[in-house]
Short mmCIF file of C-alpha atoms in Angstrom, two decimals:
data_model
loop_
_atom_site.label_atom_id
_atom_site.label_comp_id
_atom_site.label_asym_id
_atom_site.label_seq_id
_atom_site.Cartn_x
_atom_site.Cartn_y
_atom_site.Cartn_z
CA UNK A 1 0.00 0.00 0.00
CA UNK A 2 1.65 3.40 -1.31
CA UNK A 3 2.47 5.55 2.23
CA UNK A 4 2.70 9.28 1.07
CA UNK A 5 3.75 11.71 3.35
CA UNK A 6 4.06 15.75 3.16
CA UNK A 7 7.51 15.90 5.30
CA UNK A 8 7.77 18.35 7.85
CA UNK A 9 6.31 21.09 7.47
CA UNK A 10 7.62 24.27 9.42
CA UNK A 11 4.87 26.78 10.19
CA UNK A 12 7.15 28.67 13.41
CA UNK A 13 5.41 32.03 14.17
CA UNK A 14 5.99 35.08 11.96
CA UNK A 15 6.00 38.39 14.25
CA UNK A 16 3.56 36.60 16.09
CA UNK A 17 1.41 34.70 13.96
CA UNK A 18 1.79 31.34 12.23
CA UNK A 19 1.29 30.88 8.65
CA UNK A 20 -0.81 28.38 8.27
CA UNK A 21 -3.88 28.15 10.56
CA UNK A 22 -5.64 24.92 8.86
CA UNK A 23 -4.51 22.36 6.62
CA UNK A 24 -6.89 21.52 3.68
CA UNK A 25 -6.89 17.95 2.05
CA UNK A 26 -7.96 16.91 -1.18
CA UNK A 27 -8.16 13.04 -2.34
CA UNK A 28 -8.78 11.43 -5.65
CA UNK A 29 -9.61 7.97 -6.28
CA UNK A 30 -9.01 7.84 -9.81
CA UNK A 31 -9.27 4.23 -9.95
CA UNK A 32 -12.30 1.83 -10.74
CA UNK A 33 -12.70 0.54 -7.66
CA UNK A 34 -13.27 1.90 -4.58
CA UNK A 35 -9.84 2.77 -2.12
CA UNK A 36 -9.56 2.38 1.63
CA UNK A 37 -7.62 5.66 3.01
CA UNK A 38 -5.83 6.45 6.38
CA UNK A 39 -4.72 9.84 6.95
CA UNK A 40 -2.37 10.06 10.05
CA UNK A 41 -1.61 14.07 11.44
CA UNK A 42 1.07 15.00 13.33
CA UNK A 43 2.21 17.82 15.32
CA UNK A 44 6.29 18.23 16.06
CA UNK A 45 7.78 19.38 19.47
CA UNK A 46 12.04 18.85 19.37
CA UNK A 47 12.27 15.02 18.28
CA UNK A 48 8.52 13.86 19.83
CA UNK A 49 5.71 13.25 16.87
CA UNK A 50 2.35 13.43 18.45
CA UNK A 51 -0.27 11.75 17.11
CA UNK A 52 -3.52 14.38 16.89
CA UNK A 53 -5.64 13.19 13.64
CA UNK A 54 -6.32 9.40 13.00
CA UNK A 55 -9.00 9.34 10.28
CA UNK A 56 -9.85 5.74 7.75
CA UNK A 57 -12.49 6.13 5.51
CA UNK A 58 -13.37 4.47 1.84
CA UNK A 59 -13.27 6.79 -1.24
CA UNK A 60 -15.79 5.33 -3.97
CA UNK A 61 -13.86 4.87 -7.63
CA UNK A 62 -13.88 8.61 -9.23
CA UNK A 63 -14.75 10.24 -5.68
CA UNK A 64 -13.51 13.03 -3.73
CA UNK A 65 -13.23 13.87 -0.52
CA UNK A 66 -12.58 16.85 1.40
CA UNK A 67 -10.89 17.02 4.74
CA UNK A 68 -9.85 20.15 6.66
CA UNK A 69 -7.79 19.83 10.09
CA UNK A 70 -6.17 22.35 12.32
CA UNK A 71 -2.44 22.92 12.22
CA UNK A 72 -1.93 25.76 14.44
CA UNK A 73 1.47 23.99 15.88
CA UNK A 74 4.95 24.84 15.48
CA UNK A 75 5.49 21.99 12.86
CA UNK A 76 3.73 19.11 11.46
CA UNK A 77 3.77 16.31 9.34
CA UNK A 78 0.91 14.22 7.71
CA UNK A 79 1.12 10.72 6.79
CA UNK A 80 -1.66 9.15 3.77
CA UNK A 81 -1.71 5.22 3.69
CA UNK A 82 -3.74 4.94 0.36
CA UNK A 83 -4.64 1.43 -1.34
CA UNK A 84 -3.88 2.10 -4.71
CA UNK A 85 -1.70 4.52 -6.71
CA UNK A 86 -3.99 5.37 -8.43
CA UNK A 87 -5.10 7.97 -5.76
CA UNK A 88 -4.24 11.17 -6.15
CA UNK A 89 -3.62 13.58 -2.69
CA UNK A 90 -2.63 16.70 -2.12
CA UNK A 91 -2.56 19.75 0.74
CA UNK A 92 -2.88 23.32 1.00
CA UNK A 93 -2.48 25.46 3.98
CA UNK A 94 -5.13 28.46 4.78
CA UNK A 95 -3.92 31.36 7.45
CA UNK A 96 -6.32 32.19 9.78
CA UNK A 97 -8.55 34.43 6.51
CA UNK A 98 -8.68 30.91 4.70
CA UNK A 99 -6.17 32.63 2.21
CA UNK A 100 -3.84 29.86 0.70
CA UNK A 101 -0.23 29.61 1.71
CA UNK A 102 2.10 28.92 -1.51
CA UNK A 103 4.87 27.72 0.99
CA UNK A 104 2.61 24.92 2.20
CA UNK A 105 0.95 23.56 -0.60
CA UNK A 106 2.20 20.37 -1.26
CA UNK A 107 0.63 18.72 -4.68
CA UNK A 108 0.73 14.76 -5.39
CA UNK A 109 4.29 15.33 -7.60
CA UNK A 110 5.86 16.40 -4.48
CA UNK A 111 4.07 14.21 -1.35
CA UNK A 112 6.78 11.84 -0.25
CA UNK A 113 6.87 7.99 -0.96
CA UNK A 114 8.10 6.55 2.41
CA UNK A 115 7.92 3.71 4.88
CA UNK A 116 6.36 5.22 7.96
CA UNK A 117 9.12 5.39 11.25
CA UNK A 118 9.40 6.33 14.32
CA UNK A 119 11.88 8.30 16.73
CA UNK A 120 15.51 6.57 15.54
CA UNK A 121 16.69 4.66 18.72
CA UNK A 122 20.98 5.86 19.48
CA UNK A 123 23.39 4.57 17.15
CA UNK A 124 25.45 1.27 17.86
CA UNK A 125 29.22 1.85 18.70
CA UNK A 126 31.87 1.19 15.54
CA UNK A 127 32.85 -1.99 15.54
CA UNK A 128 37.29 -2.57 15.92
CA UNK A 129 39.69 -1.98 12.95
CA UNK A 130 40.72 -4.53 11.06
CA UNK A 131 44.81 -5.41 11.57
CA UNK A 132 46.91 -4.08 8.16
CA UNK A 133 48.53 -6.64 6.48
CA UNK A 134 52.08 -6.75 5.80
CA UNK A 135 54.21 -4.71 3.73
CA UNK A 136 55.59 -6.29 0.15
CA UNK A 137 59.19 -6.60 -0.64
CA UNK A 138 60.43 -3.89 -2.43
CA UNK A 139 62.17 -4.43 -5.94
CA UNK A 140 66.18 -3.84 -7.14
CA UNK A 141 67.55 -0.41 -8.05
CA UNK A 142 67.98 -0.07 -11.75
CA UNK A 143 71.20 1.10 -13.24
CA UNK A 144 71.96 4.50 -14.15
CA UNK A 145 71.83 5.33 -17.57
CA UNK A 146 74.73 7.35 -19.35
CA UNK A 147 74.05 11.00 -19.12
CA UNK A 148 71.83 12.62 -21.79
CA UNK A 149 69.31 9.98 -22.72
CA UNK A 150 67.05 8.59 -20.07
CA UNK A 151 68.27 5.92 -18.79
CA UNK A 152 65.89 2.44 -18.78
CA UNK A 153 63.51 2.37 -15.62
CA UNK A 154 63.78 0.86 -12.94
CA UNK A 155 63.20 -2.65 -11.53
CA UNK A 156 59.19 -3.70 -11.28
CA UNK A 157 57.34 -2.91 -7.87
CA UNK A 158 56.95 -5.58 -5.89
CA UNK A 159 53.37 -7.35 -5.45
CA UNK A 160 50.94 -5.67 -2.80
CA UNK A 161 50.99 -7.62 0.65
CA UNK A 162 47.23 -9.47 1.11
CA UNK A 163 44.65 -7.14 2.75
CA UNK A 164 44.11 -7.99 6.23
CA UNK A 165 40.61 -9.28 7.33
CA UNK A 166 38.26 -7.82 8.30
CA UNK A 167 36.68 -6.85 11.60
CA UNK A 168 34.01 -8.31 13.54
CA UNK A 169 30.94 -5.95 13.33
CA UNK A 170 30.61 -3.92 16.62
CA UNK A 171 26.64 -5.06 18.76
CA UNK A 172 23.65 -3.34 17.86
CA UNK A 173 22.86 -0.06 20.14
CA UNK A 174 19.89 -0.53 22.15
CA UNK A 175 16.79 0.39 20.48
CA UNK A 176 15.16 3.85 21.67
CA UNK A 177 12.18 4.12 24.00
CA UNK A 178 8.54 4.13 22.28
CA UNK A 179 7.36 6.98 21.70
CA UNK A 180 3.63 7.65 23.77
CA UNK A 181 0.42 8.54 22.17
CA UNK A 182 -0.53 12.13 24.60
CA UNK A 183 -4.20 12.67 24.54
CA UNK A 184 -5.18 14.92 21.73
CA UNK A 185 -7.78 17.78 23.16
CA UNK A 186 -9.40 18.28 19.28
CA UNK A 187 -9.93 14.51 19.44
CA UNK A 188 -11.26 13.05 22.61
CA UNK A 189 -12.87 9.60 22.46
CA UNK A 190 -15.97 8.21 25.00
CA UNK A 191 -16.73 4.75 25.61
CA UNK A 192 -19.46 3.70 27.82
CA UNK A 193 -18.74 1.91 30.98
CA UNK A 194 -14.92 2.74 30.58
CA UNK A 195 -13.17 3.61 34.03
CA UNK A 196 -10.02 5.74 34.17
CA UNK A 197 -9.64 6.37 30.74
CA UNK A 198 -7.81 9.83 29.55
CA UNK A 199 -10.05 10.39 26.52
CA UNK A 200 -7.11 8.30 23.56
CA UNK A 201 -8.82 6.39 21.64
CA UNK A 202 -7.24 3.41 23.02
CA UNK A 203 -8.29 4.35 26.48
CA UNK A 204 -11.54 6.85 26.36
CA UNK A 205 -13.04 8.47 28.80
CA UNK A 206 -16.73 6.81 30.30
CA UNK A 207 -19.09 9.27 30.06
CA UNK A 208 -20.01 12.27 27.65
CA UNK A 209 -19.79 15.02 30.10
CA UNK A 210 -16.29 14.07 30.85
CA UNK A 211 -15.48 14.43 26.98
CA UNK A 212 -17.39 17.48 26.91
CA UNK A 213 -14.81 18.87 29.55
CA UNK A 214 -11.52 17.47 28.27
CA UNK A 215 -12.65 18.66 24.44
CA UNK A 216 -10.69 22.01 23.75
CA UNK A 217 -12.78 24.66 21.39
CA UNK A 218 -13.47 23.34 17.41
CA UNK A 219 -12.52 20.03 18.54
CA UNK A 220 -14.60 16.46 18.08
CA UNK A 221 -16.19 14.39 20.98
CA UNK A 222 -16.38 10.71 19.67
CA UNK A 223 -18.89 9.01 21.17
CA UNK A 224 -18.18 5.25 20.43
CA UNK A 225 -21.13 3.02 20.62
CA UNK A 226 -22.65 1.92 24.17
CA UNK A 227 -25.73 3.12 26.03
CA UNK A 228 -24.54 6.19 28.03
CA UNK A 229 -27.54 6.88 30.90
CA UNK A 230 -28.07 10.41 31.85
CA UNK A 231 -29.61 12.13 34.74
CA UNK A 232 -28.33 15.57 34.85
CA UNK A 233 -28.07 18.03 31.70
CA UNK A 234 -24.84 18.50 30.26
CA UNK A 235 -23.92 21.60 28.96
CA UNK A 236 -21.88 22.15 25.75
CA UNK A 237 -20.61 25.73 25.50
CA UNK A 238 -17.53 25.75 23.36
CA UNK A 239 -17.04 27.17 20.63
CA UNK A 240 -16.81 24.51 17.02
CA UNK A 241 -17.38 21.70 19.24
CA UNK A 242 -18.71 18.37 17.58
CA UNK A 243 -20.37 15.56 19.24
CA UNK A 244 -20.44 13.01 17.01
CA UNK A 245 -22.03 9.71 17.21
CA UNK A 246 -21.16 6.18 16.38
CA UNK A 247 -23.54 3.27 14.90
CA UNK A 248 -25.07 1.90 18.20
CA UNK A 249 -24.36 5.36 20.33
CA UNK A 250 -27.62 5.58 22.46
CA UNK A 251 -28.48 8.48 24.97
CA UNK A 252 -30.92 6.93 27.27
CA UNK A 253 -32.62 10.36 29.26
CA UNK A 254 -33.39 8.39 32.64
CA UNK A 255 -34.45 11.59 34.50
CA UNK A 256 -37.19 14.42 33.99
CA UNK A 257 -33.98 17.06 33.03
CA UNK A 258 -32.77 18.81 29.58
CA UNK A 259 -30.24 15.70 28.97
CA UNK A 260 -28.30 18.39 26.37
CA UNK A 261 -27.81 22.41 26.87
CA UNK A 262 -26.26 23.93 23.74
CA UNK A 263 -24.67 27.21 24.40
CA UNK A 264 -22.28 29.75 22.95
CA UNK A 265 -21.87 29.27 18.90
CA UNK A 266 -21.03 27.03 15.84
CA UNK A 267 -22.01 23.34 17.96
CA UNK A 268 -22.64 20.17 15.78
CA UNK A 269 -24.52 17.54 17.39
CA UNK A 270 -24.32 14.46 14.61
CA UNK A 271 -24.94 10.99 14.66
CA UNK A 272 -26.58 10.58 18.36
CA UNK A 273 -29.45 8.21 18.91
CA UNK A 274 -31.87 10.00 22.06
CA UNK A 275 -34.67 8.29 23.60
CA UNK A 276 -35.60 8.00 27.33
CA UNK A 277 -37.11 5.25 29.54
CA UNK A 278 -40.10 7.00 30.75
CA UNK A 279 -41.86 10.34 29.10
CA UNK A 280 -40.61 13.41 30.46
CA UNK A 281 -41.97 16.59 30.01
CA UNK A 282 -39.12 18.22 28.74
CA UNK A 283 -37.13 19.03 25.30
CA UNK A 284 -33.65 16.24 24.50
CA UNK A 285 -32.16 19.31 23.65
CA UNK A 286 -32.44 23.49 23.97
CA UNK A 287 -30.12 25.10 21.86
CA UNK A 288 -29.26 29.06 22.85
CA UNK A 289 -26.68 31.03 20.84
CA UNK A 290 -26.08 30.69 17.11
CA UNK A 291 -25.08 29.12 14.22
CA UNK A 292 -25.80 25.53 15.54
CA UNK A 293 -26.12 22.19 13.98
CA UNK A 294 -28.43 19.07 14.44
CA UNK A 295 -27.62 16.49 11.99
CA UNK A 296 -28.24 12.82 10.90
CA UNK A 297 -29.32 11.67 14.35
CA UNK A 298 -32.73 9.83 15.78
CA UNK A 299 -35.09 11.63 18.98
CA UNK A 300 -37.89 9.32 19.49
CA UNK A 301 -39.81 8.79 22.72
CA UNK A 302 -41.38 6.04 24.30
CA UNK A 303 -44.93 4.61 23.53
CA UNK A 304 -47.72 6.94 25.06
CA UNK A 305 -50.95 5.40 25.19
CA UNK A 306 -54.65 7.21 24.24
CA UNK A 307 -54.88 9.91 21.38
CA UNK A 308 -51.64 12.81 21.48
CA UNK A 309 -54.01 15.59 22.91
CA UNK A 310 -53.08 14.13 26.69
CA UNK A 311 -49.62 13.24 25.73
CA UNK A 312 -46.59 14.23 28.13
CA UNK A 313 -44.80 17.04 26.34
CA UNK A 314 -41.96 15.70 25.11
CA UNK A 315 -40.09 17.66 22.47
CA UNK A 316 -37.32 16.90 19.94
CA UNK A 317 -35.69 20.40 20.81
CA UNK A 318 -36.44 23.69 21.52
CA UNK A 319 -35.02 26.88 20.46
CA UNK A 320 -34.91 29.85 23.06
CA UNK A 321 -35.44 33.04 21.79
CA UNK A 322 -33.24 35.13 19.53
CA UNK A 323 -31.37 31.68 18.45
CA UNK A 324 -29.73 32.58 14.79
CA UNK A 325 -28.88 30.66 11.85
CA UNK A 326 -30.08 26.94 13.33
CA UNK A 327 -29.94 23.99 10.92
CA UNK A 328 -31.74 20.68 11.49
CA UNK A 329 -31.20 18.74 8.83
CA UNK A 330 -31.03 14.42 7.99
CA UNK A 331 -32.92 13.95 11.19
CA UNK A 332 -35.30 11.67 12.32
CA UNK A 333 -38.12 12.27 14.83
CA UNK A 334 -41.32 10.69 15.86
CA UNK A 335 -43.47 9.40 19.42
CA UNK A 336 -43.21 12.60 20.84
CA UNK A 337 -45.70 15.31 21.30
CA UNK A 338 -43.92 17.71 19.39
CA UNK A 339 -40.61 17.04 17.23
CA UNK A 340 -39.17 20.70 18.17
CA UNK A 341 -41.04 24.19 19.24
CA UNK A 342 -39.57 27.54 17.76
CA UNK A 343 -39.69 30.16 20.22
CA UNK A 344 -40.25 34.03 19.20
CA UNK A 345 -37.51 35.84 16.86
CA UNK A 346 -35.51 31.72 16.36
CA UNK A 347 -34.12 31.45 12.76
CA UNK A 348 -32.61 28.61 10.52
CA UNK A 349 -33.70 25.72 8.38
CA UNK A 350 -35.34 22.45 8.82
CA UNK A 351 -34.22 20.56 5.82
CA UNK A 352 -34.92 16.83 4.47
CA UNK A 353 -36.56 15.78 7.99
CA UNK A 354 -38.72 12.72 8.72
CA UNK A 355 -40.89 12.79 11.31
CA UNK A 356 -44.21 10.97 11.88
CA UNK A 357 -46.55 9.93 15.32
CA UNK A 358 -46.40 13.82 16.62
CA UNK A 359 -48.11 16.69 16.90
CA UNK A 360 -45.45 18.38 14.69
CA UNK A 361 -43.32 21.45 14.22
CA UNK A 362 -44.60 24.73 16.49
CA UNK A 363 -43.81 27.84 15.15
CA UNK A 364 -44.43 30.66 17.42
CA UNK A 365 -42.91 33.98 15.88
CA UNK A 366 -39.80 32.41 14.84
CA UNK A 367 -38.52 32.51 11.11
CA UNK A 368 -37.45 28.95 9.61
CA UNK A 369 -37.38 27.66 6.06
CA UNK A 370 -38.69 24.57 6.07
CA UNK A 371 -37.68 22.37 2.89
CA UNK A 372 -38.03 18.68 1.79
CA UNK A 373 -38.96 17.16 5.23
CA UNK A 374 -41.64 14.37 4.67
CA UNK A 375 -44.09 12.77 7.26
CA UNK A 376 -44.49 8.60 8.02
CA UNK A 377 -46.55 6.70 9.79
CA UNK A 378 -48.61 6.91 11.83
CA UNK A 379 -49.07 10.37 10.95
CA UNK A 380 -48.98 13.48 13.07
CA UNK A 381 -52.01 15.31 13.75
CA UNK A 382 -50.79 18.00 11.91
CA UNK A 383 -47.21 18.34 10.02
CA UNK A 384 -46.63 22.30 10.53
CA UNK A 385 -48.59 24.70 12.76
CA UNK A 386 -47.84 28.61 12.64
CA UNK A 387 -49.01 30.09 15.94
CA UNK A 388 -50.23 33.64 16.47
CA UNK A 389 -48.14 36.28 15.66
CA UNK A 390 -45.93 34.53 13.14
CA UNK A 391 -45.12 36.62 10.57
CA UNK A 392 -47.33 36.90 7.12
CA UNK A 393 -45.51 36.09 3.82
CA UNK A 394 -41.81 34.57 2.76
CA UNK A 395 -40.79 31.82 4.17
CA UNK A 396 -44.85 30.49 4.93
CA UNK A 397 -46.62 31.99 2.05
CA UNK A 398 -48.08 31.29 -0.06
CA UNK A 399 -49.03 27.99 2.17
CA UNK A 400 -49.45 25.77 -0.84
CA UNK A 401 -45.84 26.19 -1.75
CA UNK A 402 -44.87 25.99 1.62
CA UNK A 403 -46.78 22.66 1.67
CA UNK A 404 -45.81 21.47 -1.74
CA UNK A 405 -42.23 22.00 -0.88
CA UNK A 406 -42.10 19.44 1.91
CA UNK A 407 -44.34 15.98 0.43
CA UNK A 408 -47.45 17.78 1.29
CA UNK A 409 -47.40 19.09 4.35
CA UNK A 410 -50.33 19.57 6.41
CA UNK A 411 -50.91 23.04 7.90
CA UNK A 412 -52.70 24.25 11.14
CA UNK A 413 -52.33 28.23 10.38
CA UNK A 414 -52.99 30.30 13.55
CA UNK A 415 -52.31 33.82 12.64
#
């Protein structure tokens, strides 16, 4: 399997400020088949590599993929095991504007062919010399010729004396310590019912809060599969973070609190799996701030018997007011009373939804575009209802395009 590698790439601080900010990947499969691809990041402190992006993935024949990680570090070096040579990598780094950095683009031509090392262990001692062999016997004096011409040369040199043999080599130097994986703070790892972990993926932490608190700002909480039980809210409040789930991640709410509190700006939650074990009266998650993102992930409650009128209230999510820019999109929703209420002056999208067995989507004065979400069954009582004081015109009307525009919604309008 061809290992590529961009070398070492020095990004020290200039008056202050280091070059590159984020490095930007780029991979080609231009093969007919589809290519398995590791991509190993590194950053550099004197002679110790630290491990801080592991990522293998499959790249479909003619695909492309995307990646962008941060390099704000001294130096760094990433490593791309690939499957075929027929894939095609290369790198760019963006400063802190997302402007490119010529001195850090490194294009397939130039990426590295290697064999993947680690730190080189001290070098063996020099093995003894060799004894010289002896000296030939050296040959007669020739006579002098008369003077004038030249005379004849001299007698032939003898033959060289046999070289002496050699050395024994000297022992092998002891080979150098192994190098330890730190934890990586922009990639902490959870595993349910682990005990005294320090959030490696080799040894993760047990729970999601303490990921949450060990996760440094932009970075990804990896929440490997397992049923994680919660009874009091946790609170995600910085800045980028992603919580990303796992096939077979399930949040089991096993208390009448918010399970998840989304705070500050720019928070992904993707891939989670939220139920509880009884119905609770309260929203799986309230988001605050702005420019969040729910994606890709199931909120479902449990059976409630009779008609949904006396249903527990049980919400998908809330927004509180003045949230900006939410998107809730690839989701799926459905046995609750309500998949989500948007409170007063809320904005964002709903996008490509499903959601069925609820008493669906409350706006009350909030602005959302709502686009290619469909309904299953059982169905909800109604798909869409605009409260009171929701505004009049673009993004709801006309209603028929509003309705046509998500698999024929139906429409309790309020206002």
């Amino acid at each position: 399997m061809p290992e590529l590698t961009t070398g070492l790439i020095d990004n020290t601080p200039v008056a202050g400020v280091r070059p590159t900010s984020t490095l930007t990947v780029q991979i080609t499969n231009l093969d007919t088949v589809a290519a398995n691809i590791e991509i190993l990041g590194f950053f550099v402190t004197g002679t110790t590599k630290t491990l801080y992006v592991h990522e293998e993935f499959a790249l479909l024949a003619g695909g492309v993929a995307n990646r962008t990680y941060f390099a704000q570090f001294d130096a760094f070096e990433f490593l791309f095991i690939t499957s075929f040579d027929a894939v095609k990598i290369s790198a760019w780094g963006k400063d802190v504007a997302g402007n490119l950095v010529a001195a850090h683009r490194v294009l397939p031509a130039e990426l590295d062919l290697i064999g993947f090392q680690g730190i080189t262990g001290t070098t063996g001692g020099t093995g003894a010399t060799g004894a010289t062999g002896a000296t030939g016997a050296t040959g007669a004096t020739g006579a002098t010729g008369v003077t004038g011409a030249t005379g004849t040369p001299g007698g032939v040199t003898g033959d060289t004396g046999a070289t002496g043999a050699t050395g024994a080599p000297g022992a092998t130097g002891a080979t150098g310590a192994t190098g330890t994986v730190e934890p990586n703070p922009f990639e902490v790892y959870v595993q349910a019912g682990a005990v005294g972990g320090d959030g490696t993926q080799d040894n993760p932490f047990g729970t999601i809060q303490e990921g949450i608190t060990a996760v440094s700002p932009t970075g990804i909480v990896h929440v490997l599969g397992g049923t994680y039980p919660i009874t009091s809210q946790i609170v995600i409040n910085k800045a980028g973070v992603t919580l990303r789930g796992y096939p077979n991640t399930l949040v089991l709410l096993q208390a009448a609190v918010i399970p998840f509190l989304v705070t500050g700006n720019g928070i992904t939650i993707d891939g989670l799996t939220i139920t509880s074990d009884n119905p609770y009266a309260v929203e799986f998650i309230q988001f605050a701030g702005s420019d969040h993102k729910l994606v890709n992930s199931v909120i479902f409650g449990p059976p409630q018997a009779g008609p949904s009128t006396g249903w527990v209230v049980n919400r998908g999510f809330i927004t509180q007011g003045n949230v900006m820019n939410l998107i809730v999109q690839d989701n799926i929703f459905y046995s609750l009373r309500q998949p989500a209420y948007l409170n007063p002056n809320s904005t964002g999208h709903i996008i490509n939804n499903v959601v069925y067995n609820t008493r669906g989507f409350v706006v009350d004065q909030a602005i959302f575009v709502f686009s290619g979400n469909s309904w299953g069954i059982p169905e909800n009582a109604v798909d869409i209802a605009l409260l009171v004081g929701t505004i009049v015109g673009p993004p709801y009307d006309p209603l028929t395009v509003l309705s046509d525009n998500n698999s024929d919604a139906s429409i309790a309008d309020q206002r």
